[in-house]
Backbone as numpy.savetxt, mean C-alpha at the origin, in Angstrom:
# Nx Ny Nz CAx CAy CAz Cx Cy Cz
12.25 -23.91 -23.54 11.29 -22.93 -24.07 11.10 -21.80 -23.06
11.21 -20.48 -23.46 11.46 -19.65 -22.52 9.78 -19.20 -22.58
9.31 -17.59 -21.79 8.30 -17.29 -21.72 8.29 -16.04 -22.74
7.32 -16.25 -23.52 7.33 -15.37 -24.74 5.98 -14.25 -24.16
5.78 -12.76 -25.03 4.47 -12.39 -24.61 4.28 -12.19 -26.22
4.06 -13.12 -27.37 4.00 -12.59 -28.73 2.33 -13.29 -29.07
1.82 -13.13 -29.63 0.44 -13.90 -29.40 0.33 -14.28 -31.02
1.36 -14.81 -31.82 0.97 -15.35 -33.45 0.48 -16.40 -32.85
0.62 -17.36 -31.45 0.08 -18.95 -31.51 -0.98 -18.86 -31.40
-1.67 -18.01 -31.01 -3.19 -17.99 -30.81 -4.09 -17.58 -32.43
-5.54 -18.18 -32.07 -6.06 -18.54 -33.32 -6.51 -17.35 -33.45
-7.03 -16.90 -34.98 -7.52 -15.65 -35.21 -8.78 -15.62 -34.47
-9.56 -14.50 -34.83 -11.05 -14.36 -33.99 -12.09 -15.35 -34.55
-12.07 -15.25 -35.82 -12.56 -16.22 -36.63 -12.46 -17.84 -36.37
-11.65 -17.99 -35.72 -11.35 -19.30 -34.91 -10.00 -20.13 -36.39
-9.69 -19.25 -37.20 -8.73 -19.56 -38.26 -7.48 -20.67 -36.88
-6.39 -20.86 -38.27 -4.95 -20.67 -37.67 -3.73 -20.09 -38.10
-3.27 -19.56 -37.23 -2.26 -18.60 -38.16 -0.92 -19.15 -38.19
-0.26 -18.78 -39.72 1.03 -19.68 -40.23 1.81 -18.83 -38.64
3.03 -20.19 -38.50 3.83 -20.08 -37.88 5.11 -19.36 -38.62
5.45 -17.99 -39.23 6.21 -17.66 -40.33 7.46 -17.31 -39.92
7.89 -17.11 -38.37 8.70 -17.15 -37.86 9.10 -17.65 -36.17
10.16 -17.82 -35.41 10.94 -18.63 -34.34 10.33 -17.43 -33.10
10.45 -17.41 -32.44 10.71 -16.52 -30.77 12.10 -15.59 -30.83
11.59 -14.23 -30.27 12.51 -13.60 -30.80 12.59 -13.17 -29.21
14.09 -12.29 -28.79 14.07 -11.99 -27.08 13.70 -11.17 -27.00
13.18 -9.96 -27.84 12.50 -8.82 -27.93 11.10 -9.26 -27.52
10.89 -10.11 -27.69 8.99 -10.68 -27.14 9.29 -11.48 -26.08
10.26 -11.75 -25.56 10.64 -12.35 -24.23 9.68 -11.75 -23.08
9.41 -12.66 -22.13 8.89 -12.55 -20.81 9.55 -13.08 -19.66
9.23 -12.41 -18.85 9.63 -13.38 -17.44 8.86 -14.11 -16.44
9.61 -14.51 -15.48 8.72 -14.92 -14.69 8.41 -13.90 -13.54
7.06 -13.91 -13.18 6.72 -13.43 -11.64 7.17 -13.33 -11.11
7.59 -11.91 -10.53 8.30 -11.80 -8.53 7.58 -12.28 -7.66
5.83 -12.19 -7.41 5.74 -12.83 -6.19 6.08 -12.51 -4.85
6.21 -11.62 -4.85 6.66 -10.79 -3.64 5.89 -11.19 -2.41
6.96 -11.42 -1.64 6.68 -11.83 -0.25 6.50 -11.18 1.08
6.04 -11.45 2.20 6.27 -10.61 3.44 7.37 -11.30 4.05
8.39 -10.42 4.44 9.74 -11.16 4.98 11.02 -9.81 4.41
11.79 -10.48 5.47 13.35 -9.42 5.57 13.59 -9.29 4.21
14.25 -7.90 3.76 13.71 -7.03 2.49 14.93 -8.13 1.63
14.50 -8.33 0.27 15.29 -9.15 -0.55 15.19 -8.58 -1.34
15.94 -7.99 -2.82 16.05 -7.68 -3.53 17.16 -7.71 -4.37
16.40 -8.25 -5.99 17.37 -8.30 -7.24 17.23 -7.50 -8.52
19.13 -7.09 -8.66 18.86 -6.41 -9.93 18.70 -7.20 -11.18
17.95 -6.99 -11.99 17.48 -7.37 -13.55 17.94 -6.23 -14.62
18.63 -7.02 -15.45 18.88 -6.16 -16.57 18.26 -6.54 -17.69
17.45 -4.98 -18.29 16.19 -5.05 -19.47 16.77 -4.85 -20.48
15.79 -4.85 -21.37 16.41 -4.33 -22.68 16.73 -2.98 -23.17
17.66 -2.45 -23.56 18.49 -1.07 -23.66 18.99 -1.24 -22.31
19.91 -1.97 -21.70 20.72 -1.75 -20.41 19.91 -1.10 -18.87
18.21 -0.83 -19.30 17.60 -0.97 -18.12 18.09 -1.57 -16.66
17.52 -0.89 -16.03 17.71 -1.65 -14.95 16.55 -1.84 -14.12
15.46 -3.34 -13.61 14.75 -3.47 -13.03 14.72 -4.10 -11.49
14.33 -4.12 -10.34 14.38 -4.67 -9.19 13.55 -5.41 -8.70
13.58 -6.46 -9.17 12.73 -7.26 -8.75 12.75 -7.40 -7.10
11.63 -7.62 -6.20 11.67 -7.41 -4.87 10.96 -8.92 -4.84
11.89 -9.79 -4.00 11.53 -11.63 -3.84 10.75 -11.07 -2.12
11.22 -10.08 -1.56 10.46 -10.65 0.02 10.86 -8.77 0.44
9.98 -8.14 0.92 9.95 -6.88 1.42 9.19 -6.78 2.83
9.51 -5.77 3.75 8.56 -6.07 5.14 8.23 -4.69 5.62
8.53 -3.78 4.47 7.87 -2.58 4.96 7.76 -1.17 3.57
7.71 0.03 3.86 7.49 0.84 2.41 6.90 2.10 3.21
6.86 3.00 2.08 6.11 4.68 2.17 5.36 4.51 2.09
4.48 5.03 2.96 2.86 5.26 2.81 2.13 6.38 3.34
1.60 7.01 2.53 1.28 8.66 2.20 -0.32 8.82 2.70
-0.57 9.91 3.83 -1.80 9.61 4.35 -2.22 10.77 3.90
-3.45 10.64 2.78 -3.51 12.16 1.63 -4.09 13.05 2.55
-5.01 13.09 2.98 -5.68 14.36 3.84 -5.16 15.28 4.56
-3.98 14.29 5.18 -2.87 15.10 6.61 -1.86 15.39 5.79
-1.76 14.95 4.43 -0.21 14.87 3.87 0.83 14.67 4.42
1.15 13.58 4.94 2.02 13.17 5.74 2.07 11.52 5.22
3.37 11.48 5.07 4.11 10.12 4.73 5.31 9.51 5.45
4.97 8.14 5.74 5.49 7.22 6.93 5.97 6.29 6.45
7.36 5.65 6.68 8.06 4.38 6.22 7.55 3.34 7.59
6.49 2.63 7.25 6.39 1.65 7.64 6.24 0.16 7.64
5.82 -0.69 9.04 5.83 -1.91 8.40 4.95 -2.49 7.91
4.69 -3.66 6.85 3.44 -3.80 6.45 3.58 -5.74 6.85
2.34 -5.26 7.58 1.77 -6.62 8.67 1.26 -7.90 7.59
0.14 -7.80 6.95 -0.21 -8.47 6.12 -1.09 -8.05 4.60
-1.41 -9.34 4.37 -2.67 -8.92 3.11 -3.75 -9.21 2.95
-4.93 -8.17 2.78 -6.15 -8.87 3.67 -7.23 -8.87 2.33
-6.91 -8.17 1.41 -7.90 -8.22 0.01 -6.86 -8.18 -1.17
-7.43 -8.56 -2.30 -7.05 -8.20 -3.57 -8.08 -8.67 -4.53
-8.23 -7.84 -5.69 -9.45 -7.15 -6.15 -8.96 -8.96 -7.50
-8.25 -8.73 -7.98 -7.76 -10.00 -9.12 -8.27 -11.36 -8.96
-7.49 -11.70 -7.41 -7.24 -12.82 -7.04 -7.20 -13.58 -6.04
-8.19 -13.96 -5.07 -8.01 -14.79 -4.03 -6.66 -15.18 -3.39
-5.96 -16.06 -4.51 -4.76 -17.10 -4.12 -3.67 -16.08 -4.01
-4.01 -14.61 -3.83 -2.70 -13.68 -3.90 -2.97 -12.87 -2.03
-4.26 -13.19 -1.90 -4.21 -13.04 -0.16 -3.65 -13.96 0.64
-4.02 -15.64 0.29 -4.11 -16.98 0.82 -2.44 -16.70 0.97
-1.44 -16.66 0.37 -0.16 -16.58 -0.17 0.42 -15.15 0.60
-0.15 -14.41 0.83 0.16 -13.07 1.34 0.99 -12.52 0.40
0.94 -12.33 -1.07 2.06 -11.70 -2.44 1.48 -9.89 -2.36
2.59 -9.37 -2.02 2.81 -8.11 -2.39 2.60 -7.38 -3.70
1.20 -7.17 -4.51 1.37 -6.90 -5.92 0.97 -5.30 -5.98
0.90 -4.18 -6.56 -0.14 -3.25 -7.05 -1.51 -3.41 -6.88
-2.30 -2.75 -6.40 -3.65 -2.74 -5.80 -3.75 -3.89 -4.94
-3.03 -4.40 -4.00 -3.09 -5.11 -3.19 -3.48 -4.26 -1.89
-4.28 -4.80 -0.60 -5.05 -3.71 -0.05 -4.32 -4.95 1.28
-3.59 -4.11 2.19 -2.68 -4.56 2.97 -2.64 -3.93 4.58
-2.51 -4.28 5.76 -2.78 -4.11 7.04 -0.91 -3.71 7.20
-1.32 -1.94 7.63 0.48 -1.41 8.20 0.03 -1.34 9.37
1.03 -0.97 10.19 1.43 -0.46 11.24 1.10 1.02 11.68
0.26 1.38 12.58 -0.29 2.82 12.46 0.39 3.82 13.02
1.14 3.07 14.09 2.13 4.08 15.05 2.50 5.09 14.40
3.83 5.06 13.82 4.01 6.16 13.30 3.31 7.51 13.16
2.29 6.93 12.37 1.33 7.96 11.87 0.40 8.71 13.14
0.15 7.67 13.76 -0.25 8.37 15.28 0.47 8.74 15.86
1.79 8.78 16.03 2.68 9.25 16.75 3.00 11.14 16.55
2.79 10.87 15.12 3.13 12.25 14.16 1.20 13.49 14.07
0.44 12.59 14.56 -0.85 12.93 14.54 -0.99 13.92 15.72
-0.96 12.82 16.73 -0.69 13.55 18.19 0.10 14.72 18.71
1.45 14.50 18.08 2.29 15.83 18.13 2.27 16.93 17.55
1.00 16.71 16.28 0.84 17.75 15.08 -0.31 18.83 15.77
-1.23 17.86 16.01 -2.55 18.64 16.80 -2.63 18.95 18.42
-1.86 18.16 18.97 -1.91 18.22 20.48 -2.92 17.43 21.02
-3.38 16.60 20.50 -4.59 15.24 20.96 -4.28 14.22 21.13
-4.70 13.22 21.97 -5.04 12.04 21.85 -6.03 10.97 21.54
-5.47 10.33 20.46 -6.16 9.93 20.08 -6.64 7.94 19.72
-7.60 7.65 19.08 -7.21 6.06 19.35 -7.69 5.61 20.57
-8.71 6.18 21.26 -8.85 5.83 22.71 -10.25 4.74 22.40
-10.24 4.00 23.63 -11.63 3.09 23.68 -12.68 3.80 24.17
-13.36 3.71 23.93 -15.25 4.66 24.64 -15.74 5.55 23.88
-16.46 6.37 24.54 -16.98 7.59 24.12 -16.18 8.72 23.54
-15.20 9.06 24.31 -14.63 10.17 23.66 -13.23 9.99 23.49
-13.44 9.78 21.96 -12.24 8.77 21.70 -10.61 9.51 21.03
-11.06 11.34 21.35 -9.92 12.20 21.12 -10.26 13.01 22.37
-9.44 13.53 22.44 -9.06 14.52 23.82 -7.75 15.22 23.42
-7.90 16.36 24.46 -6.68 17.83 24.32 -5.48 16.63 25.01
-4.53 16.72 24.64 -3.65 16.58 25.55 -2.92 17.22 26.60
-2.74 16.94 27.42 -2.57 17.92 28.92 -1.18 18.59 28.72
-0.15 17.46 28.20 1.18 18.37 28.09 1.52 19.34 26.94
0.28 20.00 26.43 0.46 20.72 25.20 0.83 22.18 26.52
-0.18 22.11 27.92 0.02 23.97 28.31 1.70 23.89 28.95
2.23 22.86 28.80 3.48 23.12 29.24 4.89 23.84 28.09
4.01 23.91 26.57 4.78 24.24 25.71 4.73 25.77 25.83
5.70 26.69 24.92 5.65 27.61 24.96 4.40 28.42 24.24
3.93 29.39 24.68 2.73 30.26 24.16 2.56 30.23 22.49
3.89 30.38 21.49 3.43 30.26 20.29 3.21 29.14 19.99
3.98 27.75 20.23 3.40 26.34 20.39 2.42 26.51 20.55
1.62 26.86 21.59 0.36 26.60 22.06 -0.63 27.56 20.53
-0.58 28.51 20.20 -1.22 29.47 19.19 -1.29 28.55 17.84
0.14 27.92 17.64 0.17 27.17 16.47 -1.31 26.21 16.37
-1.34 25.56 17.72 -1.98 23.75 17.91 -3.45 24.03 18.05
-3.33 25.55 18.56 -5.11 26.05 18.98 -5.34 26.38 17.29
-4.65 26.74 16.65 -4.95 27.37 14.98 -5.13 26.05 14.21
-4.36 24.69 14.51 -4.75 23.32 13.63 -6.09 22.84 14.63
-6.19 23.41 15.77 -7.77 22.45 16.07 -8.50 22.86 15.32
-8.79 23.80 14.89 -9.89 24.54 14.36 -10.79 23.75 12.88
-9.01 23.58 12.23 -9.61 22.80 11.46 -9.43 21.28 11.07
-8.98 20.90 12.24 -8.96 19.34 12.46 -10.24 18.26 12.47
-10.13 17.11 11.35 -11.28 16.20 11.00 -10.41 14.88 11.02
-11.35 13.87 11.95 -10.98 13.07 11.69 -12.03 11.77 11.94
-12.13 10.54 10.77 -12.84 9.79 9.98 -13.01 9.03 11.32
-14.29 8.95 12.02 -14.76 7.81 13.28 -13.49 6.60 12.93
-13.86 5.88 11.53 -13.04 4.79 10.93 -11.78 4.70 11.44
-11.29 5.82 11.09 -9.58 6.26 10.95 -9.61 6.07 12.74
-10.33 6.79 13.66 -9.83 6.83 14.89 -10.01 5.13 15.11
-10.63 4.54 15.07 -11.19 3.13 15.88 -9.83 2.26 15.30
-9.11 2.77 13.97 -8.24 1.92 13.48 -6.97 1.70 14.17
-6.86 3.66 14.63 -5.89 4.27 15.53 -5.82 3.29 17.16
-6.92 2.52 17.12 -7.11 2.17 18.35 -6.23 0.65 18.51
-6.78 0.08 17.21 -6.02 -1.45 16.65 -4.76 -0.58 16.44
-4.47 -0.12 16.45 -2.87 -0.17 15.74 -2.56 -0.46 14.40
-3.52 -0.59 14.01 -3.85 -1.03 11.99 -4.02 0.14 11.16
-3.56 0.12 10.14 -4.65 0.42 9.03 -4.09 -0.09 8.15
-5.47 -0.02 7.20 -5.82 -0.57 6.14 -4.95 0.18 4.82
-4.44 -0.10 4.11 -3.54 0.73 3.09 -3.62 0.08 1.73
-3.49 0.76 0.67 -3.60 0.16 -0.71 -2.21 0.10 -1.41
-1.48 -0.71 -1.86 -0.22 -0.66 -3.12 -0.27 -0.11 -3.97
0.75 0.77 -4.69 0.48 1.82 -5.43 2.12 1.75 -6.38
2.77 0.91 -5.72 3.63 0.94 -6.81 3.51 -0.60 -6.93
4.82 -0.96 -7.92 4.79 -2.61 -8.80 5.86 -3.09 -7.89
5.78 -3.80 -6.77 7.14 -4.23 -6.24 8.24 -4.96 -6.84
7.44 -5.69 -7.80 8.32 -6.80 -8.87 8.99 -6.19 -10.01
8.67 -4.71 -9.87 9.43 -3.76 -11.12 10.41 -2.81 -10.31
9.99 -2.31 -9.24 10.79 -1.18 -8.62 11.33 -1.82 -7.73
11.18 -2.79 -6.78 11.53 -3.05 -5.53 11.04 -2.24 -4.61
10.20 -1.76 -4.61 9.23 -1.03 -3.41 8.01 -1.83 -3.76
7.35 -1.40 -2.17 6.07 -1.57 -1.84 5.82 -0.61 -0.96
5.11 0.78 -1.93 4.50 1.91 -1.47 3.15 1.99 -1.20
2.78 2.78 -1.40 1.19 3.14 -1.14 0.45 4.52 -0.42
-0.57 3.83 -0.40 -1.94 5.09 0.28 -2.67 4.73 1.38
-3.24 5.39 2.42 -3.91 4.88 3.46 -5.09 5.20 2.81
-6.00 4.17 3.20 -7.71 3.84 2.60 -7.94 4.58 3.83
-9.24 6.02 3.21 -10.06 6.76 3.77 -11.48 7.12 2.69
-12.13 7.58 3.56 -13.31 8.06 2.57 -14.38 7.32 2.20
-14.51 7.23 0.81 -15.66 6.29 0.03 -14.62 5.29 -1.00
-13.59 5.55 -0.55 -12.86 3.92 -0.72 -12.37 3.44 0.06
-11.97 3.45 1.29 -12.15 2.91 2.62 -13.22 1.99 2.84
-14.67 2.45 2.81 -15.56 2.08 2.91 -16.08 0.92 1.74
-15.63 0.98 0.10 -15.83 0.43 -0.83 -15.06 -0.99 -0.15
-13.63 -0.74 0.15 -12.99 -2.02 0.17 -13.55 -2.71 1.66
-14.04 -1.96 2.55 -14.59 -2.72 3.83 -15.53 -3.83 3.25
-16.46 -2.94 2.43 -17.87 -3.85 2.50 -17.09 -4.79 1.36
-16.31 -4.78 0.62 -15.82 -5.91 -0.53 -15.41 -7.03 0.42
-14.40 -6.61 1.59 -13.82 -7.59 2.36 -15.03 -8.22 3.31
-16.02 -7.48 3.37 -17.41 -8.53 4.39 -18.08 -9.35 3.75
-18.20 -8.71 2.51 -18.94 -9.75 1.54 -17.92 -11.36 0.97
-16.76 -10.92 1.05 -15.68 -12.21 0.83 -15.94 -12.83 2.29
């Protein structure tokens, strides 16, 4: 018996039962779950119906992730899984799904931060950004460029202290078990903050 998604077995609302008037057809066919894992990237092709082609992803260990404010997007690695809004047993398990809210790797993004503005940043204490010293060794329009992005440079207390762990916090944004990616968004703002206090209260 394969996995169907056709719903005649179920009873009407009325709590009736409805005739069985025909068999399982592969057009109402289902599959099973990818389940996507953290681990060296695995991936299979699936063929759909009309000669589709789907990728199921069994084990992935990293993906794009697009940091909206700076607009800047980073292929990195993704460490673990620390919430999901569905399901408990999909953190316990560490499964890679869509809206899964997942701990990357920040480097990158600090790496590309630092060189963009001329700061450092991510520091422990009080003043936890600073000029960087080897910006006056660049040339004068370098320097005009980096003095023109301080001006209007912001950045989230949150975001720096994360910069400090080497973490952040990121959300899934594509279906890994359909595309074979595991993309996403870096959590800032008033959903940053939504999923903090969700994860204190768990």
């Amino acid at each position: 018996m394969g996995i169907t998604r056709e719903g005649r077995h179920k009873r009407r609302e009325t709590g009736g039962r409805r005739a069985k008037y025909r068999k399982k057809r592969k057009f109402e066919m289902g599959r099973p779950a990818a389940m996507t894992k953290i681990g060296e990237k695995r991936v299979r092709p699936v063929r759909g119906r009309g000669g589709n082609m789907k990728f199921r992803a069994l084990r992935l260990d990293s993906g794009n992730f697009s940091w909206g404010t700076e607009v800047c997007t980073r292929k990195v690695r993704i460490l673990d899984v620390v919430y999901n809004a569905s399901n408990n047993e999909l953190v316990r398990t560490k499964t890679l799904v869509k809206g899964a809210i997942v701990l990357i790797d920040c480097h990158p993004f600090k790496t590309w931060y630092e060189s963009h503005y001329g700061v450092k940043c991510g520091l422990k204490g009080e003043n936890s950004v600073i000029v960087d010293s080897g910006v006056s060794e660049k040339s004068k329009s370098v320097q005009r460029k980096i003095a023109s992005r301080q001006k209007t440079r912001t950045l989230e207390p949150v975001l720096d202290n994360q910069f400090a762990s080497g973490r952040f916090l990121a959300k899934i944004t594509s279906r890994p078990g359909q595309s074979g990616r595991a993309d996403g968004q870096i959590l800032e703002g008033p959903e940053l903050a939504f999923y903090q206090k969700m994860m204190h209260k768990k």
